[in-house]
Amino acid sequence: MEQIRYVKIPHADWRTEPDTHVAYGLQVQGPVRSWTVWHRYNDFLTLAYELAREFPGATPPSTLPPKSMTSWFSKIPVMGSTGTSSEVEFIEERRHALER
């Protein structure tokens, strides 16, 4: 099994299948190769919940960023669009916070 050297989240993409959401690209670097896996924000919530359940009383290294901004999902553009500046800023801030 490879040792993971680092994990970065350099990408956030708008998706419309199976529903409208944002997927975050996690770049994983091992000693020899790297790969990217895509996850939704809910996957991070599930991981945080499972870790808290598995290790009760342990303090997480950081808190997760907010799940949404008001009426956010109703305003997400179709895949390939860039969105409004507030939407793009929200997603970029969340991506950055998830990477911490």
C-alpha atoms as an extended CHARMM CRD file, in Angstrom:
* protein
*
       100  EXT
         1         1  MET       CA              0.0000000000        0.0000000000        0.0000000000  PROA      1               0.0000000000
         2         2  GLU       CA              1.3250000000        3.4270000000       -0.9770000000  PROA      2               0.0000000000
         3         3  GLN       CA              2.0250000000        6.1260000000        1.5840000000  PROA      3               0.0000000000
         4         4  ILE       CA              0.0580000000        9.2770000000        0.7840000000  PROA      4               0.0000000000
         5         5  ARG       CA              2.3170000000       12.3270000000        0.6100000000  PROA      5               0.0000000000
         6         6  TYR       CA             -0.4420000000       14.9330000000        0.4040000000  PROA      6               0.0000000000
         7         7  VAL       CA             -4.0300000000       15.6180000000       -0.5930000000  PROA      7               0.0000000000
         8         8  LYS       CA             -5.0430000000       18.8740000000       -2.2810000000  PROA      8               0.0000000000
         9         9  ILE       CA             -8.3990000000       20.0890000000       -3.5440000000  PROA      9               0.0000000000
        10        10  PRO       CA             -7.4740000000       22.1790000000       -6.5840000000  PROA      10              0.0000000000
        11        11  HSD       CA            -10.7820000000       21.8040000000       -8.4710000000  PROA      11              0.0000000000
        12        12  ALA       CA            -14.4770000000       22.4420000000       -7.9620000000  PROA      12              0.0000000000
        13        13  ASP       CA            -16.8220000000       21.6600000000      -10.8650000000  PROA      13              0.0000000000
        14        14  TRP       CA            -20.5150000000       22.3910000000      -11.3710000000  PROA      14              0.0000000000
        15        15  ARG       CA            -22.4410000000       19.1750000000      -12.0970000000  PROA      15              0.0000000000
        16        16  THR       CA            -26.0310000000       18.5820000000      -13.1660000000  PROA      16              0.0000000000
        17        17  GLU       CA            -26.1810000000       14.7820000000      -13.0570000000  PROA      17              0.0000000000
        18        18  PRO       CA            -27.8000000000       13.1020000000      -11.2030000000  PROA      18              0.0000000000
        19        19  ASP       CA            -28.8600000000       16.4880000000       -9.7710000000  PROA      19              0.0000000000
        20        20  THR       CA            -27.4070000000       19.9790000000       -9.5260000000  PROA      20              0.0000000000
        21        21  HSD       CA            -24.3710000000       20.0300000000       -7.2390000000  PROA      21              0.0000000000
        22        22  VAL       CA            -20.6960000000       20.8980000000       -6.9870000000  PROA      22              0.0000000000
        23        23  ALA       CA            -18.0530000000       18.1570000000       -7.0740000000  PROA      23              0.0000000000
        24        24  TYR       CA            -14.6400000000       18.7110000000       -5.5330000000  PROA      24              0.0000000000
        25        25  GLY       CA            -11.5780000000       17.1260000000       -7.1320000000  PROA      25              0.0000000000
        26        26  LEU       CA             -9.1930000000       15.7520000000       -4.5360000000  PROA      26              0.0000000000
        27        27  GLN       CA             -5.6900000000       15.2950000000       -5.9040000000  PROA      27              0.0000000000
        28        28  VAL       CA             -3.9020000000       12.5390000000       -3.9950000000  PROA      28              0.0000000000
        29        29  GLN       CA             -0.1140000000       12.2730000000       -4.3030000000  PROA      29              0.0000000000
        30        30  GLY       CA              1.7330000000        9.0950000000       -3.4530000000  PROA      30              0.0000000000
        31        31  PRO       CA              5.4940000000        8.5720000000       -3.7020000000  PROA      31              0.0000000000
        32        32  VAL       CA              5.2590000000        7.3510000000       -7.3010000000  PROA      32              0.0000000000
        33        33  ARG       CA              1.8790000000        8.3130000000       -8.7320000000  PROA      33              0.0000000000
        34        34  SER       CA             -1.0190000000       10.6950000000       -8.2260000000  PROA      34              0.0000000000
        35        35  TRP       CA             -4.7290000000       10.3730000000       -8.8370000000  PROA      35              0.0000000000
        36        36  THR       CA             -7.8800000000       12.4630000000       -8.5440000000  PROA      36              0.0000000000
        37        37  VAL       CA            -11.1350000000       11.4540000000       -6.8910000000  PROA      37              0.0000000000
        38        38  TRP       CA            -14.3260000000       13.5260000000       -7.0000000000  PROA      38              0.0000000000
        39        39  HSD       CA            -16.6170000000       14.0400000000       -4.0120000000  PROA      39              0.0000000000
        40        40  ARG       CA            -19.6300000000       16.1350000000       -3.1330000000  PROA      40              0.0000000000
        41        41  TYR       CA            -19.7690000000       18.2890000000       -0.0120000000  PROA      41              0.0000000000
        42        42  ASN       CA            -22.1260000000       15.7510000000        1.5990000000  PROA      42              0.0000000000
        43        43  ASP       CA            -19.3120000000       13.1770000000        1.4150000000  PROA      43              0.0000000000
        44        44  PHE       CA            -17.2070000000       15.4470000000        3.6490000000  PROA      44              0.0000000000
        45        45  LEU       CA            -20.1330000000       15.7710000000        6.0770000000  PROA      45              0.0000000000
        46        46  THR       CA            -20.5320000000       11.9940000000        6.1700000000  PROA      46              0.0000000000
        47        47  LEU       CA            -16.8080000000       11.5170000000        6.8090000000  PROA      47              0.0000000000
        48        48  ALA       CA            -16.8510000000       14.0710000000        9.6530000000  PROA      48              0.0000000000
        49        49  TYR       CA            -19.8890000000       12.3490000000       11.1990000000  PROA      49              0.0000000000
        50        50  GLU       CA            -18.3230000000        8.8750000000       10.9330000000  PROA      50              0.0000000000
        51        51  LEU       CA            -15.0200000000       10.0610000000       12.4240000000  PROA      51              0.0000000000
        52        52  ALA       CA            -16.8400000000       11.7420000000       15.3310000000  PROA      52              0.0000000000
        53        53  ARG       CA            -18.8140000000        8.5510000000       15.9330000000  PROA      53              0.0000000000
        54        54  GLU       CA            -15.7040000000        6.3430000000       15.7330000000  PROA      54              0.0000000000
        55        55  PHE       CA            -13.5870000000        8.6340000000       17.9300000000  PROA      55              0.0000000000
        56        56  PRO       CA            -15.9460000000       10.2650000000       20.4440000000  PROA      56              0.0000000000
        57        57  GLY       CA            -14.4210000000       13.1740000000       22.3270000000  PROA      57              0.0000000000
        58        58  ALA       CA            -11.6520000000       13.7090000000       19.7570000000  PROA      58              0.0000000000
        59        59  THR       CA            -11.3690000000       17.2700000000       18.5060000000  PROA      59              0.0000000000
        60        60  PRO       CA            -11.3280000000       17.5800000000       14.7120000000  PROA      60              0.0000000000
        61        61  PRO       CA             -8.3700000000       19.5400000000       13.3030000000  PROA      61              0.0000000000
        62        62  SER       CA            -10.7800000000       22.0930000000       11.7780000000  PROA      62              0.0000000000
        63        63  THR       CA            -14.4750000000       22.6050000000       11.2550000000  PROA      63              0.0000000000
        64        64  LEU       CA            -16.2040000000       22.1550000000        7.9270000000  PROA      64              0.0000000000
        65        65  PRO       CA            -17.2140000000       25.2680000000        5.9990000000  PROA      65              0.0000000000
        66        66  PRO       CA            -20.9310000000       26.0960000000        5.6890000000  PROA      66              0.0000000000
        67        67  LYS       CA            -23.0860000000       23.7660000000        3.6180000000  PROA      67              0.0000000000
        68        68  SER       CA            -24.8860000000       26.4180000000        1.6120000000  PROA      68              0.0000000000
        69        69  MET       CA            -25.7290000000       30.0310000000        1.1030000000  PROA      69              0.0000000000
        70        70  THR       CA            -29.3700000000       31.1100000000        0.9420000000  PROA      70              0.0000000000
        71        71  SER       CA            -31.1650000000       29.7460000000       -2.1410000000  PROA      71              0.0000000000
        72        72  TRP       CA            -27.8070000000       28.6810000000       -3.5130000000  PROA      72              0.0000000000
        73        73  PHE       CA            -28.9140000000       25.5340000000       -5.3580000000  PROA      73              0.0000000000
        74        74  SER       CA            -31.6730000000       27.3500000000       -7.2390000000  PROA      74              0.0000000000
        75        75  LYS       CA            -29.0810000000       29.6750000000       -8.7940000000  PROA      75              0.0000000000
        76        76  ILE       CA            -26.3450000000       27.2490000000       -9.8190000000  PROA      76              0.0000000000
        77        77  PRO       CA            -25.6670000000       27.4910000000      -13.5590000000  PROA      77              0.0000000000
        78        78  VAL       CA            -25.4570000000       24.4920000000      -15.8530000000  PROA      78              0.0000000000
        79        79  MET       CA            -22.1660000000       22.6080000000      -16.1170000000  PROA      79              0.0000000000
        80        80  GLY       CA            -19.5850000000       24.5550000000      -18.0550000000  PROA      80              0.0000000000
        81        81  SER       CA            -20.9020000000       27.9410000000      -16.9290000000  PROA      81              0.0000000000
        82        82  THR       CA            -19.0650000000       30.0820000000      -14.4570000000  PROA      82              0.0000000000
        83        83  GLY       CA            -21.9590000000       31.3100000000      -12.2970000000  PROA      83              0.0000000000
        84        84  THR       CA            -22.3950000000       34.6810000000      -10.6410000000  PROA      84              0.0000000000
        85        85  SER       CA            -19.5110000000       36.2020000000       -8.7950000000  PROA      85              0.0000000000
        86        86  SER       CA            -21.0980000000       35.4410000000       -5.3890000000  PROA      86              0.0000000000
        87        87  GLU       CA            -21.6450000000       31.7730000000       -6.3260000000  PROA      87              0.0000000000
        88        88  VAL       CA            -18.1180000000       31.3750000000       -7.6230000000  PROA      88              0.0000000000
        89        89  GLU       CA            -16.7320000000       33.1290000000       -4.5420000000  PROA      89              0.0000000000
        90        90  PHE       CA            -18.7680000000       30.8790000000       -2.2010000000  PROA      90              0.0000000000
        91        91  ILE       CA            -17.5730000000       27.6970000000       -3.9420000000  PROA      91              0.0000000000
        92        92  GLU       CA            -13.9550000000       28.8980000000       -4.0030000000  PROA      92              0.0000000000
        93        93  GLU       CA            -14.0450000000       29.8080000000       -0.2970000000  PROA      93              0.0000000000
        94        94  ARG       CA            -15.5620000000       26.4280000000        0.5390000000  PROA      94              0.0000000000
        95        95  ARG       CA            -12.9860000000       24.5810000000       -1.6110000000  PROA      95              0.0000000000
        96        96  HSD       CA            -10.1770000000       26.4280000000        0.1440000000  PROA      96              0.0000000000
        97        97  ALA       CA            -11.6690000000       25.6970000000        3.5910000000  PROA      97              0.0000000000
        98        98  LEU       CA            -12.0690000000       21.9990000000        2.7680000000  PROA      98              0.0000000000
        99        99  GLU       CA             -8.4090000000       21.8430000000        1.7920000000  PROA      99              0.0000000000
       100       100  ARG       CA             -7.2650000000       23.0250000000        5.2460000000  PROA      100             0.0000000000
